[in-house]
Short mmCIF file of C-alpha atoms (C1' of nucleotides) in Angstrom, two decimals:
data_model
loop_
_atom_site.label_atom_id
_atom_site.label_comp_id
_atom_site.label_asym_id
_atom_site.label_seq_id
_atom_site.Cartn_x
_atom_site.Cartn_y
_atom_site.Cartn_z
CA MET A 4 0.00 0.00 0.00
CA ALA A 5 1.50 3.27 -1.09
CA ILE A 6 1.03 6.58 0.66
CA LYS A 7 -1.47 8.71 -1.13
CA GLU A 8 -1.17 12.40 -0.60
CA ALA A 9 -4.05 13.68 -2.64
CA VAL A 10 -5.95 11.30 -4.80
CA ARG A 11 -8.21 12.99 -7.28
CA PRO A 12 -7.71 16.28 -5.52
CA GLY A 13 -10.79 18.41 -5.20
CA GLY A 14 -13.20 15.58 -5.66
CA ARG A 15 -14.97 13.15 -3.42
CA SER A 16 -11.74 11.49 -2.33
CA ALA A 17 -10.47 14.75 -0.96
CA ARG A 18 -13.68 15.31 0.96
CA VAL A 19 -13.53 11.83 2.43
CA GLN A 20 -9.89 12.29 3.36
CA GLU A 21 -10.61 15.56 5.09
CA ALA A 22 -13.66 14.14 6.85
CA VAL A 23 -11.68 11.21 8.16
CA HIS A 24 -8.73 13.31 9.25
CA HIS A 25 -11.05 15.70 10.95
CA ALA A 26 -12.86 12.89 12.72
CA VAL A 27 -9.56 11.54 14.01
CA ARG A 28 -8.46 14.92 15.30
CA GLU A 29 -11.80 15.42 17.01
CA LEU A 30 -11.78 12.01 18.63
CA GLN A 31 -8.20 12.38 19.78
CA ILE A 32 -9.27 15.26 21.97
CA THR A 33 -11.57 13.21 24.14
CA LYS A 34 -10.52 9.62 23.61
CA SER A 35 -7.30 7.96 24.65
CA ARG A 36 -5.24 6.16 22.09
CA GLU A 37 -6.52 2.73 22.97
CA GLU A 38 -10.11 3.79 22.75
CA LEU A 39 -9.80 4.77 19.11
CA SER A 40 -11.05 2.31 16.53
CA VAL A 41 -11.59 2.35 12.81
CA PRO A 42 -15.36 1.76 12.97
CA GLN A 43 -15.67 4.59 15.45
CA ILE A 44 -13.72 7.00 13.28
CA ALA A 45 -15.64 5.91 10.21
CA ASN A 46 -18.90 6.55 11.96
CA LYS A 47 -17.86 10.02 13.08
CA ALA A 48 -16.60 10.87 9.62
CA GLY A 49 -19.75 9.60 7.96
CA VAL A 50 -18.05 6.95 5.89
CA THR A 51 -17.98 3.17 5.96
CA PRO A 52 -15.16 1.34 7.71
CA SER A 53 -14.26 -0.42 4.51
CA THR A 54 -13.44 2.92 2.95
CA ILE A 55 -10.85 3.52 5.63
CA TYR A 56 -9.42 0.04 5.42
CA ARG A 57 -9.10 0.26 1.68
CA ARG A 58 -7.47 3.62 1.75
CA TRP A 59 -5.21 3.46 4.77
CA GLY A 60 -4.96 -0.25 5.45
CA ASN A 61 -5.32 -0.09 9.21
CA LEU A 62 -5.65 2.20 12.20
CA ALA A 63 -1.91 2.58 12.69
CA GLU A 64 -1.35 3.91 9.18
CA LEU A 65 -4.28 6.25 9.42
CA LEU A 66 -3.04 7.72 12.68
CA ALA A 67 0.45 8.05 11.24
CA ASP A 68 -0.99 9.89 8.26
CA VAL A 69 -2.87 12.31 10.45
CA SER A 70 0.12 12.90 12.70
CA LEU A 71 2.45 13.52 9.80
CA GLU A 72 0.01 16.05 8.44
CA ARG A 73 0.06 17.88 11.74
CA LEU A 74 3.82 17.79 11.84
CA ARG A 75 4.23 19.46 8.47
CA PRO A 76 5.91 22.80 8.92
CA ASP A 77 3.40 25.51 8.12
CA VAL A 78 4.74 28.79 9.43
CA GLU A 79 8.15 30.35 8.85
CA PRO A 80 10.32 29.83 11.95
CA PRO A 81 10.86 33.06 13.92
CA GLN A 82 13.86 35.19 13.09
CA THR A 83 16.29 36.15 15.82
CA GLY A 84 19.23 37.58 13.90
CA SER A 85 21.65 34.69 14.30
CA LEU A 86 21.74 31.05 13.36
CA ALA A 87 22.29 29.99 16.95
CA GLY A 88 19.33 32.07 18.00
CA ASP A 89 17.10 30.77 15.24
CA LEU A 90 18.00 27.18 16.08
CA GLN A 91 17.38 27.71 19.76
CA ALA A 92 14.06 29.47 19.19
CA TRP A 93 12.75 26.93 16.75
CA GLY A 94 14.12 24.02 18.76
CA GLU A 95 12.60 25.17 22.01
CA GLN A 96 9.12 25.43 20.61
CA TYR A 97 9.59 22.07 18.88
CA LEU A 98 10.74 20.45 22.11
CA ASP A 99 7.84 22.01 23.92
CA GLU A 100 5.41 20.63 21.40
CA MET A 101 6.92 17.17 21.22
CA THR A 102 7.43 16.55 24.91
CA SER A 103 3.73 17.09 25.52
CA PRO A 104 1.52 14.00 25.64
CA ALA A 105 -0.07 14.97 22.35
CA GLY A 106 3.32 15.46 20.74
CA GLN A 107 4.57 12.14 22.05
CA TRP A 108 1.57 10.40 20.55
CA MET A 109 2.23 12.06 17.23
CA LEU A 110 5.81 10.85 17.17
CA SER A 111 4.79 7.43 18.34
CA ASP A 112 2.09 7.16 15.68
CA ILE A 113 4.51 8.11 12.94
CA MET A 114 7.15 5.68 14.13
CA ALA A 115 4.58 2.91 14.29
CA SER A 116 3.95 3.24 10.58
CA ALA A 117 5.33 0.44 8.50
CA GLU A 118 5.81 2.86 5.62
CA ARG A 119 9.40 3.86 5.36
CA GLU A 120 8.34 6.65 3.03
CA ARG A 121 6.32 8.23 5.77
CA ARG A 122 9.19 8.32 8.23
CA GLU A 123 11.45 9.74 5.56
CA ARG A 124 9.02 12.53 4.90
CA CYS A 125 9.33 13.41 8.56
CA CYS A 126 13.06 13.69 8.07
CA ARG A 127 12.56 15.94 5.03
CA TYR A 128 10.50 18.31 7.12
CA SER A 129 13.41 18.80 9.50
CA GLU A 130 15.78 19.26 6.60
CA THR A 131 13.52 21.90 5.17
CA ILE A 132 13.66 23.82 8.42
CA MET A 133 17.41 23.48 8.68
CA THR A 134 17.87 24.60 5.10
CA CYS A 135 15.70 27.61 5.73
CA LEU A 136 17.56 28.70 8.86
CA ARG A 137 20.90 28.07 7.21
CA GLU A 138 20.07 30.14 4.15
CA ARG A 139 19.12 33.03 6.34
CA ALA A 140 22.51 32.76 8.05
CA VAL A 141 24.34 32.54 4.75
CA LYS A 142 22.56 35.66 3.53
CA ARG A 143 23.73 37.47 6.64
CA GLY A 144 27.25 36.32 5.89
CA GLU A 145 27.55 34.04 8.90
CA ALA A 146 29.85 31.03 8.76
CA THR A 147 27.52 28.04 8.80
CA PRO A 148 27.81 24.29 8.96
CA SER A 149 26.21 22.18 6.24
CA VAL A 150 22.62 21.04 6.54
CA GLU A 151 23.95 17.54 7.05
CA ASP A 152 26.00 18.68 10.01
CA LEU A 153 22.97 20.44 11.45
CA MET A 154 20.97 17.25 11.11
CA ASP A 155 23.68 15.22 12.83
CA GLY A 156 24.51 17.77 15.47
CA VAL A 157 21.14 19.18 16.42
CA ILE A 158 18.19 17.29 14.94
CA ALA A 159 19.56 13.82 15.60
CA PRO A 160 20.29 14.19 19.33
CA MET A 161 17.06 16.10 19.84
CA THR A 162 15.00 13.48 18.07
CA TYR A 163 16.86 10.64 19.70
CA ARG A 164 16.02 11.94 23.13
CA LEU A 165 12.43 12.74 22.24
CA LEU A 166 11.97 9.17 21.17
CA TYR A 167 14.09 7.24 23.62
CA ASP A 168 14.85 9.32 26.63
CA LEU A 169 12.23 11.99 27.06
CA ASP A 170 13.51 13.46 30.32
CA THR A 171 16.72 14.51 28.65
CA ALA A 172 15.05 16.43 25.83
CA THR A 173 15.58 19.87 27.35
CA PRO A 174 16.32 23.41 26.13
CA ALA A 175 19.58 23.39 28.11
CA ARG A 176 20.87 20.40 26.20
CA LEU A 177 19.65 21.98 22.98
CA SER A 178 21.97 24.91 23.63
CA ARG A 179 24.85 22.53 24.00
CA TRP A 180 24.08 20.73 20.75
CA ILE A 181 23.86 24.02 18.94
CA ALA A 182 27.07 25.36 20.46
CA GLN A 183 29.00 22.24 19.56
CA THR A 184 27.69 22.18 16.04
CA LEU A 185 28.22 25.80 15.04
CA PRO A 186 31.74 26.98 14.21
CA SER A 187 33.08 28.50 17.40
CA THR A 188 33.70 32.22 17.03
CA ASP A 189 35.16 33.16 20.40
CA SER A 190 36.19 30.18 22.55
CA PRO A 191 38.98 27.98 21.17
CA ASP A 192 37.17 24.69 21.82
CA MET B 2 -0.13 -2.76 31.24
CA ALA B 3 3.37 -2.86 32.64
CA ILE B 4 6.26 -4.62 31.03
CA LYS B 5 6.93 -7.91 32.71
CA GLU B 6 10.40 -9.24 32.36
CA ALA B 7 10.09 -12.50 34.21
CA VAL B 8 6.97 -13.30 36.12
CA ARG B 9 7.27 -16.26 38.42
CA PRO B 10 10.59 -17.07 36.84
CA GLY B 11 11.28 -20.74 36.36
CA GLY B 12 7.67 -21.74 36.44
CA ARG B 13 4.93 -22.16 33.95
CA SER B 14 4.93 -18.47 33.06
CA ALA B 15 8.53 -18.66 32.00
CA ARG B 16 7.82 -21.67 29.84
CA VAL B 17 4.88 -19.96 28.18
CA GLN B 18 6.93 -16.83 27.62
CA GLU B 19 9.71 -18.79 26.00
CA ALA B 20 7.29 -20.84 23.91
CA VAL B 21 5.60 -17.71 22.62
CA HIS B 22 8.84 -15.87 21.91
CA HIS B 23 10.16 -18.92 20.15
CA ALA B 24 7.01 -19.23 18.08
CA VAL B 25 7.31 -15.61 17.00
CA ARG B 26 10.94 -16.00 16.00
CA GLU B 27 10.12 -19.12 14.03
CA LEU B 28 7.21 -17.56 12.23
CA GLN B 29 9.17 -14.42 11.44
CA ILE B 30 11.50 -16.51 9.32
CA THR B 31 8.85 -17.58 6.85
CA LYS B 32 6.02 -15.12 7.25
CA SER B 33 6.01 -11.44 6.41
CA ARG B 34 5.04 -8.95 9.04
CA GLU B 35 1.46 -8.57 7.89
CA GLU B 36 0.87 -12.27 7.84
CA LEU B 37 1.57 -12.63 11.54
CA SER B 38 -1.39 -12.85 13.86
CA VAL B 39 -1.93 -13.55 17.52
CA PRO B 40 -4.06 -16.68 16.99
CA GLN B 41 -1.42 -18.04 14.65
CA ILE B 42 1.39 -17.44 17.11
CA ALA B 43 -0.67 -18.87 19.95
CA ASN B 44 -1.33 -21.98 17.94
CA LYS B 45 2.34 -22.49 17.11
CA ALA B 46 3.33 -21.91 20.73
CA GLY B 47 0.71 -24.30 22.02
CA VAL B 48 -1.15 -21.74 24.10
CA THR B 49 -4.52 -20.06 23.78
CA PRO B 50 -4.80 -16.62 22.21
CA SER B 51 -6.27 -15.22 25.39
CA THR B 52 -3.05 -16.02 27.18
CA ILE B 53 -1.16 -13.79 24.79
CA TYR B 54 -3.72 -11.03 24.91
CA ARG B 55 -3.73 -11.00 28.67
CA ARG B 56 0.01 -10.99 28.93
CA TRP B 57 1.11 -8.72 26.13
CA GLY B 58 -2.07 -6.85 25.26
CA ASN B 59 -1.76 -7.05 21.51
CA LEU B 60 0.42 -8.15 18.64
CA ALA B 61 2.41 -4.94 18.49
CA GLU B 62 3.55 -5.19 22.10
CA LEU B 63 4.42 -8.83 21.73
CA LEU B 64 6.54 -8.16 18.67
CA ALA B 65 8.21 -5.25 20.42
CA ASP B 66 8.99 -7.49 23.36
CA VAL B 67 10.57 -10.12 21.16
CA SER B 68 12.56 -7.56 19.21
CA LEU B 69 13.86 -5.88 22.32
CA GLU B 70 14.99 -9.23 23.60
CA ARG B 71 16.96 -9.81 20.42
CA LEU B 72 18.49 -6.37 20.63
CA ARG B 73 19.88 -6.91 24.10
CA PRO B 74 23.66 -6.84 23.98
CA ASP B 75 24.95 -10.30 24.72
CA VAL B 76 28.57 -10.45 23.70
CA GLU B 77 31.41 -8.10 24.64
CA PRO B 78 32.12 -5.76 21.71
CA PRO B 79 35.42 -6.57 19.94
CA GLN B 80 38.57 -4.83 21.14
CA THR B 81 40.71 -2.93 18.67
CA GLY B 82 43.10 -1.02 20.89
CA SER B 83 41.58 2.44 20.55
CA LEU B 84 38.24 4.06 21.31
CA ALA B 85 37.84 5.20 17.73
CA GLY B 86 38.52 1.69 16.54
CA ASP B 87 36.17 0.11 19.04
CA LEU B 88 33.40 2.52 18.09
CA GLN B 89 33.91 1.92 14.40
CA ALA B 90 34.01 -1.85 14.79
CA TRP B 91 30.96 -2.06 16.98
CA GLY B 92 29.11 0.54 14.94
CA GLU B 93 29.74 -1.15 11.64
CA GLN B 94 28.37 -4.47 12.76
CA TYR B 95 25.41 -2.68 14.33
CA LEU B 96 24.72 -0.76 11.12
CA ASP B 97 25.03 -3.96 9.17
CA GLU B 98 22.54 -5.67 11.41
CA MET B 99 20.05 -2.82 11.53
CA THR B 100 20.02 -1.90 7.87
CA SER B 101 18.97 -5.44 6.99
CA PRO B 102 15.25 -6.07 6.51
CA ALA B 103 15.16 -8.10 9.71
CA GLY B 104 16.92 -5.33 11.62
CA GLN B 105 14.58 -2.71 10.25
CA TRP B 106 11.60 -4.74 11.39
CA MET B 107 13.09 -5.04 14.84
CA LEU B 108 13.55 -1.30 15.14
CA SER B 109 10.13 -0.68 13.72
CA ASP B 110 8.49 -3.13 16.12
CA ILE B 111 10.17 -1.51 19.09
CA MET B 112 9.20 1.98 18.01
CA ALA B 113 5.63 0.88 17.48
CA SER B 114 5.34 -0.03 21.13
CA ALA B 115 3.21 2.29 23.19
CA GLU B 116 5.38 1.52 26.20
CA ARG B 117 7.81 4.32 26.80
CA GLU B 118 9.68 2.04 29.18
CA ARG B 119 10.46 -0.32 26.36
CA ARG B 120 11.97 2.35 24.16
CA GLU B 121 14.00 3.64 27.08
CA ARG B 122 15.42 0.22 27.69
CA CYS B 123 16.64 0.30 24.13
CA CYS B 124 18.45 3.51 24.95
CA ARG B 125 20.01 1.94 28.03
CA TYR B 126 21.44 -0.86 25.92
CA SER B 127 23.32 1.67 23.83
CA GLU B 128 24.52 3.46 26.93
CA THR B 129 25.80 0.19 28.30
CA ILE B 130 27.86 -0.35 25.17
CA MET B 131 29.20 3.20 25.22
CA THR B 132 30.09 2.93 28.88
CA CYS B 133 31.92 -0.30 28.22
CA LEU B 134 33.96 1.08 25.33
CA ARG B 135 34.69 4.25 27.22
CA GLU B 136 35.95 2.45 30.29
CA ARG B 137 38.34 0.47 28.20
CA ALA B 138 39.68 3.70 26.76
CA VAL B 139 40.00 5.27 30.18
CA LYS B 140 41.94 2.26 31.38
CA ARG B 141 44.30 2.68 28.49
CA GLY B 142 44.74 6.28 29.48
CA GLU B 143 43.07 7.73 26.40
CA ALA B 144 41.35 11.09 26.57
CA THR B 145 37.67 10.29 26.18
CA PRO B 146 34.41 12.19 25.83
CA SER B 147 31.62 11.53 28.30
CA VAL B 148 29.08 8.83 27.66
CA GLU B 149 26.53 11.56 27.06
CA ASP B 150 28.69 13.06 24.34
CA LEU B 151 29.10 9.67 22.76
CA MET B 152 25.34 9.24 22.77
CA ASP B 153 24.81 12.65 21.16
CA GLY B 154 27.70 12.43 18.75
CA VAL B 155 27.59 8.83 17.59
CA ILE B 156 24.49 6.92 18.73
CA ALA B 157 22.00 9.68 18.00
CA PRO B 158 22.97 10.39 14.38
CA MET B 159 23.34 6.68 13.69
CA THR B 160 19.95 5.88 15.15
CA TYR B 161 18.33 8.87 13.52
CA ARG B 162 19.43 7.73 10.11
CA LEU B 163 18.55 4.11 10.74
CA LEU B 164 15.03 5.18 11.59
CA TYR B 165 14.39 8.06 9.22
CA ASP B 166 16.84 8.01 6.37
CA LEU B 167 18.18 4.52 5.88
CA ASP B 168 20.30 5.18 2.82
CA THR B 169 22.49 7.54 4.80
CA ALA B 170 23.28 5.06 7.57
CA THR B 171 26.72 4.12 6.29
CA PRO B 172 30.12 3.17 7.74
CA ALA B 173 31.66 6.21 6.06
CA ARG B 174 29.37 8.57 7.92
CA LEU B 175 30.00 6.62 11.09
CA SER B 176 33.69 7.46 10.77
CA ARG B 177 32.81 11.12 10.54
CA TRP B 178 30.61 11.04 13.61
CA ILE B 179 33.32 9.31 15.56
CA ALA B 180 36.03 11.69 14.39
CA GLN B 181 33.97 14.73 15.28
CA THR B 182 33.05 13.38 18.68
CA LEU B 183 36.45 12.24 19.90
CA PRO B 184 38.93 14.88 21.13
CA SER B 185 41.13 15.63 18.13
CA THR B 186 44.74 14.60 18.72
CA ASP B 187 46.44 15.76 15.54
CA SER B 188 44.37 18.10 13.38
CA PRO B 189 43.37 21.45 14.93
CA ASP B 190 39.69 21.19 13.93
"C1'" DC C 7 -22.30 14.84 -23.16
"C1'" DA C 8 -21.18 10.10 -22.70
"C1'" DC C 9 -17.95 6.89 -21.27
"C1'" DC C 10 -14.36 4.93 -18.19
"C1'" DT C 11 -12.83 3.92 -13.89
"C1'" DA C 12 -11.27 4.97 -9.16
"C1'" DA C 13 -13.35 5.17 -4.99
"C1'" DC C 14 -17.37 4.53 -2.04
"C1'" DG C 15 -21.38 2.07 0.18
"C1'" DC C 16 -23.45 -2.02 1.78
"C1'" DA C 17 -23.78 -6.34 3.87
"C1'" DA C 18 -22.19 -10.99 4.53
"C1'" DA C 19 -18.32 -13.71 5.86
"C1'" DA C 20 -14.13 -14.41 8.05
"C1'" DT C 21 -11.00 -13.17 11.81
"C1'" DA C 22 -9.56 -11.36 15.73
"C1'" DT C 23 -10.31 -9.75 20.49
"C1'" DT C 24 -12.52 -9.64 24.93
"C1'" DT C 25 -14.57 -11.66 28.83
"C1'" DG C 26 -16.48 -14.71 32.53
"C1'" DC C 27 -15.63 -18.73 34.55
"C1'" DT C 28 -12.98 -22.97 35.52
"C1'" DT C 29 -8.74 -25.36 36.10
"C1'" DT C 30 -3.86 -25.77 36.95
"C1'" DA C 31 0.49 -25.16 38.93
"C1'" DT C 32 3.71 -22.45 41.63
"C1'" DG C 33 5.51 -20.48 45.84
"C1'" DA C 34 4.75 -19.47 50.79
"C1'" DG C 35 3.81 -20.86 55.35
"C1'" DC C 36 3.51 -24.41 58.25
"C1'" DG D 9 6.58 -32.73 52.51
"C1'" DC D 10 1.66 -30.88 52.71
"C1'" DT D 11 -1.83 -27.37 52.31
"C1'" DC D 12 -3.43 -23.09 51.05
"C1'" DA D 13 -3.77 -18.84 48.43
"C1'" DT D 14 -3.30 -16.97 44.13
"C1'" DA D 15 -1.29 -15.77 39.63
"C1'" DA D 16 -1.65 -17.35 35.29
"C1'" DA D 17 -3.61 -20.54 31.79
"C1'" DG D 18 -7.40 -22.90 29.39
"C1'" DC D 19 -11.90 -22.89 27.35
"C1'" DA D 20 -15.78 -21.15 24.98
"C1'" DA D 21 -19.27 -17.74 24.28
"C1'" DA D 22 -19.96 -13.03 23.18
"C1'" DT D 23 -18.19 -8.91 20.75
"C1'" DA D 24 -15.74 -6.35 17.75
"C1'" DT D 25 -13.04 -5.71 13.91
"C1'" DT D 26 -11.42 -6.61 9.31
"C1'" DT D 27 -11.98 -8.47 4.75
"C1'" DT D 28 -14.39 -9.19 0.55
"C1'" DG D 29 -17.63 -9.34 -3.40
"C1'" DC D 30 -20.60 -6.74 -5.81
"C1'" DG D 31 -23.53 -2.90 -7.02
"C1'" DT D 32 -23.46 2.33 -7.21
"C1'" DT D 33 -21.67 7.00 -7.59
"C1'" DA D 34 -19.08 10.78 -9.15
"C1'" DG D 35 -14.79 12.83 -11.23
"C1'" DG D 36 -12.06 13.21 -15.18
"C1'" DT D 37 -11.30 12.61 -20.28
"C1'" DG D 38 -12.08 12.65 -25.02
#
DNA sequence: CACCTAACGCAAAATATTTGCTTTATGAGC
DNA sequence: GCTCATAAAGCAAATATTTTGCGTTAGGTG
């Protein structure tokens, strides 16, 4: 089963997709994860369960789809005047979002997806952000690491701790990751 | 539902646990992920499905349990005479294992678990390895980064790419992560 | 405007999951 | 060793979910 972003966009499929996504988001507010079921979502969305099964395969993939949608970067990250500042500002709000119960469920849902493509898209989102912040810095004439180094130095440890070791996903550590990744301008090490 | 490592160890519970784990491992050889089912596993293990449901809750948690078991470090990592060498040697075999289809399923199964405790245990395994390699280096009198720095500098990027961006989980990149994490002895940067 | 077809609805069939109750086997206390 | 209390397993009925075949609907194309 391939991931379908927008099948027959604008038509009935799109309406069904939106209705189902909306139903999931609504239900997630009141129901706990284990209380969610495909028939329940289908009912709320006004579609038949078989529609959901045929389109998403199972509950896990549907939830992953919804979570990925929510994770998609929508607004331009705030500008602070320096790359370190931009990284810290964006990272702090990201940490804040992802350490919350809702955020943890989102991450968990995405990771539970069997679709490699879906997880990779998640990675692309982060790269997009890093590319954006880096280009700003380049325009200002700052010395900047490559996007790859930003991924390894900042995104990777942050994500690792969000997934595996939640208590250590903190703004203080974020500062450290940023400091160690950016070319040092004042201190020798 | 809490994770139960060994309930009434040595008794019937232990036998059932082993029988079920064994059944899963056997079935995983021939069957694809989607073909696995609780009733099927129960049948192969010679227990009733309700036993599995009551003990593990659902298929996802059972698979995560089995995968975590397989991931547990059993043998001492090979010695090479230097921390960089030890990290590279261990890391390469780990990458090799985890980039394989079987390894990817293991990671995926673990991540799909709703149990935070399970994912954290995974993290502790890596810390155990890092602590081990580091202590060897300390004994040899090498200058070594902290375990936390090893986690951020080596484990995190490696894991991140194994999970999100498989094609970039390579031995060559591993060398880079190691080089950037260890205190540089010859080159200034 | 008519046709083609992807996607949906419906309902029956097949599976999987939950649950109440009974039985078994282990570990503790004597 | 024996007995008791109880955690865990078995069994089977009751539910719930998932799959499937087939008829219907509604976008898109020529």
